[in-house]
CSV table of C-alpha atoms and ligand atoms in Angstrom, one decimal:
chain,number,residue,atom,x,y,z
A,1,MET,CA,17.4,8.0,10.7
A,2,PRO,CA,14.9,6.4,7.9
A,3,ALA,CA,13.0,3.2,9.9
A,4,ALA,CA,14.1,1.1,6.6
A,5,LEU,CA,15.1,1.4,3.1
A,6,ILE,CA,12.5,-0.1,0.5
A,7,PHE,CA,14.1,-0.6,-3.1
A,8,ASP,CA,12.2,-1.7,-6.2
A,9,ILE,CA,13.8,-3.8,-8.2
A,10,ASP,CA,13.1,-3.6,-12.3
A,11,GLY,CA,14.8,-0.4,-13.4
A,12,THR,CA,15.6,0.6,-10.1
A,13,PHE,CA,18.2,-1.9,-9.2
A,14,ALA,CA,19.3,-2.3,-12.2
A,15,GLU,CA,18.3,-1.5,-16.0
A,16,THR,CA,16.6,-4.7,-16.4
A,17,GLU,CA,13.6,-4.0,-19.0
A,18,GLU,CA,15.8,-4.7,-22.0
A,19,LEU,CA,16.3,-8.3,-20.6
A,20,HIS,CA,12.6,-8.7,-19.7
A,21,ARG,CA,11.7,-7.4,-23.6
A,22,LEU,CA,14.4,-9.9,-25.1
A,23,ALA,CA,12.9,-12.8,-23.0
A,24,PHE,CA,9.3,-12.2,-24.1
A,25,ASN,CA,10.5,-12.0,-27.5
A,26,GLN,CA,12.1,-15.2,-27.4
A,27,THR,CA,9.4,-17.0,-25.7
A,28,PHE,CA,7.0,-15.8,-28.1
A,29,SER,CA,9.3,-17.4,-31.2
A,30,ALA,CA,10.0,-20.8,-29.1
A,31,PHE,CA,6.0,-20.9,-28.7
A,32,GLY,CA,5.4,-20.3,-32.5
A,33,LEU,CA,3.9,-16.8,-32.2
A,34,HIS,CA,4.5,-14.1,-34.4
A,35,TRP,CA,4.4,-11.4,-31.8
A,36,HIS,CA,7.3,-8.9,-31.4
A,37,TRP,CA,7.6,-6.4,-28.8
A,38,ASP,CA,9.9,-3.8,-30.1
A,39,ARG,CA,11.1,-0.7,-27.8
A,40,PRO,CA,8.5,1.6,-28.8
A,41,LEU,CA,5.6,-1.0,-28.2
A,42,TYR,CA,7.7,-2.0,-25.0
A,43,ARG,CA,7.5,1.4,-23.8
A,44,LYS,CA,3.8,1.5,-24.0
A,45,LEU,CA,3.3,-1.8,-22.8
A,46,LEU,CA,5.1,-1.3,-19.8
A,47,ALA,CA,2.2,1.2,-18.5
A,48,VAL,CA,0.6,-2.3,-17.2
A,49,ALA,CA,2.5,-3.5,-14.5
A,50,GLY,CA,3.8,-7.5,-14.4
A,51,GLY,CA,4.6,-9.5,-17.0
A,52,LYS,CA,1.4,-11.7,-16.7
A,53,GLU,CA,-1.0,-8.8,-16.7
A,54,ARG,CA,1.3,-7.4,-19.5
A,55,LEU,CA,0.7,-9.9,-21.4
A,56,ALA,CA,-3.2,-10.5,-21.4
A,57,HIS,CA,-3.2,-6.8,-22.2
A,58,TYR,CA,-1.5,-7.2,-25.3
A,59,VAL,CA,-3.5,-10.4,-26.4
A,60,THR,CA,-6.5,-8.3,-25.8
A,61,ASN,CA,-5.6,-5.5,-27.2
A,62,TYR,CA,-3.1,-6.1,-30.0
A,63,VAL,CA,-3.4,-10.0,-31.0
A,64,PRO,CA,-7.3,-10.5,-30.0
A,65,GLN,CA,-7.3,-13.1,-32.9
A,66,ASP,CA,-4.5,-15.3,-31.0
A,67,ALA,CA,-6.6,-15.3,-27.8
A,68,GLY,CA,-7.6,-18.7,-27.9
A,69,ARG,CA,-4.6,-20.1,-28.6
A,70,VAL,CA,-2.4,-19.2,-25.9
A,71,ASP,CA,-1.9,-19.9,-22.2
A,72,ILE,CA,-0.7,-16.9,-20.5
A,73,ALA,CA,0.5,-18.8,-17.2
A,74,ALA,CA,2.7,-21.5,-19.5
A,75,LEU,CA,4.0,-18.2,-21.5
A,76,HIS,CA,5.3,-16.3,-18.6
A,77,ALA,CA,6.4,-19.5,-16.9
A,78,ALA,CA,8.6,-20.1,-20.4
A,79,LYS,CA,9.9,-16.1,-19.9
A,80,THR,CA,10.5,-16.1,-16.4
A,81,SER,CA,13.0,-19.4,-16.6
A,82,ARG,CA,14.8,-17.7,-19.9
A,83,TYR,CA,15.2,-14.3,-18.1
A,84,ALA,CA,16.7,-16.0,-15.2
A,85,GLU,CA,18.9,-17.7,-17.7
A,86,MET,CA,20.2,-14.4,-19.1
A,87,VAL,CA,20.4,-13.0,-15.8
A,88,ALA,CA,22.6,-15.8,-14.3
A,89,GLU,CA,25.1,-15.4,-17.4
A,90,GLY,CA,26.0,-11.8,-15.5
A,91,SER,CA,24.4,-9.6,-18.5
A,92,LEU,CA,23.2,-6.8,-15.7
A,93,CYS,CA,24.6,-4.7,-13.1
A,94,LEU,CA,23.7,-2.9,-10.6
A,95,ARG,CA,23.1,1.3,-10.9
A,96,PRO,CA,25.1,3.4,-9.4
A,97,GLY,CA,24.8,3.9,-5.6
A,98,ILE,CA,23.1,0.7,-5.2
A,99,ALA,CA,25.6,-1.4,-3.4
A,100,ARG,CA,26.9,1.4,-1.5
A,101,LEU,CA,23.9,2.2,-0.1
A,102,LEU,CA,23.2,-1.2,0.8
A,103,GLY,CA,26.5,-1.6,2.7
A,104,GLU,CA,25.8,1.7,4.3
A,105,ALA,CA,22.3,0.6,5.9
A,106,GLU,CA,24.1,-2.9,7.1
A,107,ARG,CA,26.9,-1.1,8.8
A,108,LEU,CA,24.4,1.4,10.6
A,109,LYS,CA,21.7,-1.6,11.2
A,110,ILE,CA,19.2,-0.1,9.3
A,111,PRO,CA,16.9,-2.8,7.6
A,112,VAL,CA,16.3,-3.2,3.7
A,113,ALA,CA,13.5,-4.1,2.0
A,114,ILE,CA,12.1,-5.0,-1.5
A,115,ALA,CA,8.7,-4.2,-3.2
A,116,THR,CA,8.5,-5.2,-6.5
A,117,THR,CA,6.1,-6.2,-9.2
A,118,THR,CA,8.4,-9.2,-10.7
A,119,SER,CA,8.3,-12.5,-9.6
A,120,LEU,CA,10.8,-14.0,-6.4
A,121,PRO,CA,12.6,-16.2,-8.4
A,122,ASN,CA,14.1,-13.0,-11.0
A,123,VAL,CA,14.5,-11.1,-7.6
A,124,GLU,CA,16.8,-14.0,-6.1
A,125,THR,CA,18.4,-14.6,-9.8
A,126,LEU,CA,19.4,-11.2,-10.1
A,127,LEU,CA,20.4,-10.5,-6.5
A,128,GLN,CA,22.7,-13.5,-7.0
A,129,ALA,CA,24.5,-12.4,-10.2
A,130,THR,CA,24.9,-9.2,-9.2
A,131,LEU,CA,25.6,-9.2,-5.5
A,132,GLY,CA,26.6,-12.7,-5.1
A,133,GLY,CA,26.6,-15.2,-2.0
A,134,GLU,CA,23.9,-14.8,0.7
A,135,VAL,CA,23.1,-11.5,-0.1
A,136,ILE,CA,19.2,-12.7,0.0
A,137,GLU,CA,19.4,-12.8,3.7
A,138,VAL,CA,20.2,-9.0,4.2
A,139,PHE,CA,17.0,-8.1,3.1
A,140,ALA,CA,14.5,-8.1,6.1
A,141,VAL,CA,11.7,-8.4,4.0
A,142,ILE,CA,10.7,-9.3,-0.1
A,143,GLY,CA,7.4,-8.6,-1.2
A,144,ALA,CA,7.3,-9.6,-5.1
A,145,GLY,CA,5.1,-10.6,-8.0
A,146,ASP,CA,1.8,-12.6,-6.6
A,147,MET,CA,1.9,-12.0,-3.1
A,148,VAL,CA,-0.4,-9.2,-3.4
A,149,SER,CA,-3.3,-9.6,-6.0
A,150,ALA,CA,-3.4,-5.8,-7.3
A,151,LYS,CA,0.2,-4.6,-8.4
A,152,LYS,CA,1.8,-1.3,-8.7
A,153,PRO,CA,0.4,1.5,-9.1
A,154,ALA,CA,-1.8,-0.3,-6.4
A,155,PRO,CA,0.4,0.3,-3.0
A,156,ASP,CA,-0.5,-3.4,-2.2
A,157,VAL,CA,3.1,-4.4,-2.2
A,158,TYR,CA,4.1,-1.4,-0.3
A,159,SER,CA,1.7,-2.1,2.7
A,160,TYR,CA,2.8,-5.9,3.2
A,161,VAL,CA,6.2,-5.0,3.1
A,162,LEU,CA,5.7,-2.1,5.9
A,163,ASP,CA,3.4,-4.9,7.8
A,164,ARG,CA,6.2,-7.1,7.8
A,165,LEU,CA,8.8,-4.5,8.8
A,166,GLY,CA,6.2,-3.1,11.5
A,167,CYS,CA,7.1,0.1,10.0
A,168,GLU,CA,4.8,3.2,9.3
A,169,GLY,CA,5.0,4.4,5.7
A,170,ARG,CA,6.2,8.0,6.5
A,171,ASP,CA,9.4,6.8,8.6
A,172,CYS,CA,10.8,5.0,5.7
A,173,ILE,CA,12.0,5.7,2.3
A,174,ALA,CA,11.5,4.6,-0.6
A,175,PHE,CA,13.7,3.7,-4.0
A,176,GLU,CA,11.5,3.5,-7.7
A,177,ASP,CA,12.2,4.4,-11.2
A,178,SER,CA,8.5,4.6,-12.8
A,179,TYR,CA,5.3,6.5,-12.3
A,180,ASN,CA,3.4,3.3,-11.5
A,181,GLY,CA,6.3,2.5,-8.6
A,182,LEU,CA,6.1,6.2,-7.3
A,183,SER,CA,2.5,6.1,-7.0
A,184,ALA,CA,2.3,2.7,-5.1
A,185,ALA,CA,4.9,3.9,-2.8
A,186,ARG,CA,2.9,7.3,-2.3
A,187,GLY,CA,-0.1,5.3,-1.9
A,188,ALA,CA,1.3,3.6,0.9
A,189,GLY,CA,2.6,6.9,2.4
A,190,ILE,CA,6.5,6.5,1.9
A,191,PRO,CA,8.3,9.7,0.8
A,192,THR,CA,10.1,8.1,-2.4
A,193,VAL,CA,13.5,8.8,-4.4
A,194,VAL,CA,12.9,8.2,-8.0
A,195,THR,CA,16.1,7.5,-10.1
A,196,PRO,CA,14.1,7.4,-13.4
A,197,SER,CA,15.5,4.4,-15.8
A,198,TYR,CA,15.9,4.0,-19.8
A,199,TYR,CA,12.1,2.7,-20.4
A,200,THR,CA,10.6,5.5,-18.0
A,201,ASP,CA,12.6,8.9,-18.1
A,202,THR,CA,9.8,10.8,-19.6
A,203,GLU,CA,7.4,9.9,-17.0
A,204,ASP,CA,5.7,12.2,-14.5
A,205,PHE,CA,7.6,12.4,-10.9
A,206,ASP,CA,5.2,14.6,-9.4
A,207,GLY,CA,5.3,14.2,-5.5
A,208,ALA,CA,8.5,12.4,-5.4
A,209,LEU,CA,11.1,13.2,-2.2
A,210,ALA,CA,13.7,13.9,-5.1
A,211,VAL,CA,14.3,13.1,-8.7
A,212,LEU,CA,17.6,11.8,-9.5
A,213,SER,CA,20.0,10.5,-12.4
A,214,ASP,CA,21.2,7.6,-9.9
A,215,LEU,CA,21.8,7.6,-6.4
A,216,GLY,CA,25.6,8.5,-6.9
A,217,GLU,CA,28.9,7.2,-6.1
A,218,PRO,CA,32.4,9.2,-4.6
A,219,GLY,CA,33.5,10.8,-7.6
A,220,ALA,CA,30.4,10.3,-9.5
A,221,PRO,CA,28.0,12.4,-8.3
A,222,TYR,CA,24.0,12.2,-9.3
A,223,ARG,CA,22.6,14.8,-11.4
A,224,HIS,CA,19.4,16.4,-9.8
A,225,PHE,CA,16.1,16.7,-11.8
A,226,ALA,CA,13.5,17.8,-9.2
A,227,GLY,CA,12.4,17.7,-5.9
A,228,ILE,CA,15.2,17.7,-2.5
A,229,GLY,CA,19.3,17.2,-2.9
A,230,ASP,CA,20.5,19.8,-5.2
A,231,ASP,CA,22.8,20.6,-2.5
A,232,ASP,CA,24.3,17.2,-2.4
A,233,ARG,CA,26.0,14.4,-4.4
A,234,MET,CA,25.3,11.1,-3.2
A,235,VAL,CA,22.2,9.5,-1.6
A,236,THR,CA,23.7,8.4,1.7
A,237,ILE,CA,21.9,7.3,5.1
A,238,GLU,CA,22.6,11.1,6.1
A,239,THR,CA,21.7,12.9,3.4
A,240,LEU,CA,18.1,10.3,3.5
A,241,ALA,CA,17.6,11.4,7.3
A,242,ARG,CA,18.4,15.1,6.6
A,243,TRP,CA,15.8,15.2,3.6
A,244,ARG,CA,12.9,13.5,5.8
A,245,GLU,CA,13.6,16.3,8.3
A,246,GLN,CA,13.8,19.3,5.7
A,247,ARG,CA,10.7,17.5,4.3
A,248,ALA,CA,9.0,17.2,7.8
B,1,XBP,C1,8.0,-4.2,-13.1
B,1,XBP,C2,7.3,-4.9,-14.3
B,1,XBP,C3,8.1,-6.3,-14.6
B,1,XBP,C4,8.6,-7.0,-15.6
B,1,XBP,C5,8.4,-7.8,-15.6
B,1,XBP,O1,7.7,-3.3,-12.5
B,1,XBP,O2,6.6,-4.5,-14.5
B,1,XBP,O3,6.6,-6.7,-14.7
B,1,XBP,O4,8.3,-5.9,-16.5
B,1,XBP,O5,8.6,-9.0,-14.5
B,1,XBP,P1,8.0,-2.7,-11.0
B,1,XBP,P2,7.7,-10.1,-14.6
B,1,XBP,O6,9.5,-2.1,-11.4
B,1,XBP,O7,7.4,-1.1,-11.0
B,1,XBP,O8,8.2,-3.2,-9.8
B,1,XBP,O9,7.7,-10.7,-16.0
B,1,XBP,O10,8.6,-11.2,-13.8
B,1,XBP,O11,6.2,-9.7,-13.9
B,2,MG,MG1,10.4,-0.3,-11.7
């Protein structure tokens, strides 16, 4: 059995990045800024993990003339509120297999945790909107946002979560959707299942335990892209245990 399952949020739990992009653009308008992040630009900007870091990168590299007139922290706080409002309205759903695997882990008493770049309020709102109720208590540890100083692809958020779980990386499984996320999890020594998302589908996932279209559901198997798992149809605790053994 894996000692714990550690999930990324953005792109892995749900396809959130279009909503983040929308929230950024609405915030720019509200602040009177003539900035607009279209999809091709946002794809490039996503190389920088973290909203504040992404904004700072954009100002430096795309609109240096505006550097003196923007407060990145204020802009990001407003974007976070706007994003939370949209998530609370129910515009997102969980990707296939997420709720099923969480339920299975809970039944088998396998701890589940979160390791994400986005801020804690965003995680809470997303969990509330998609899983409802007191679900946040299901998670043994949540590593989010500025709880660590170096964001993905640095391994810090995964190390933070492993410390609090009291687990070794090699005994757990991480779930990620991006190159940055895979690098962070692997940097902490965690075998990682990658389910690429809308903005990350062309990235390099070398070194992943498995690369799959999603975690699969009964009657809707995942598509296998790379790594282990080409004979299976759904990611379950049993398949994860077997994959870890085969890889050991
Ligand atoms: C996701 C991110 C996040 C979101 C924005 O990375 O980089 O920054 O785009 O969230 P990952 P915030 O899925 O690898 O954790 O604006 O709240 O930072
Ligand atoms: Mg992600």
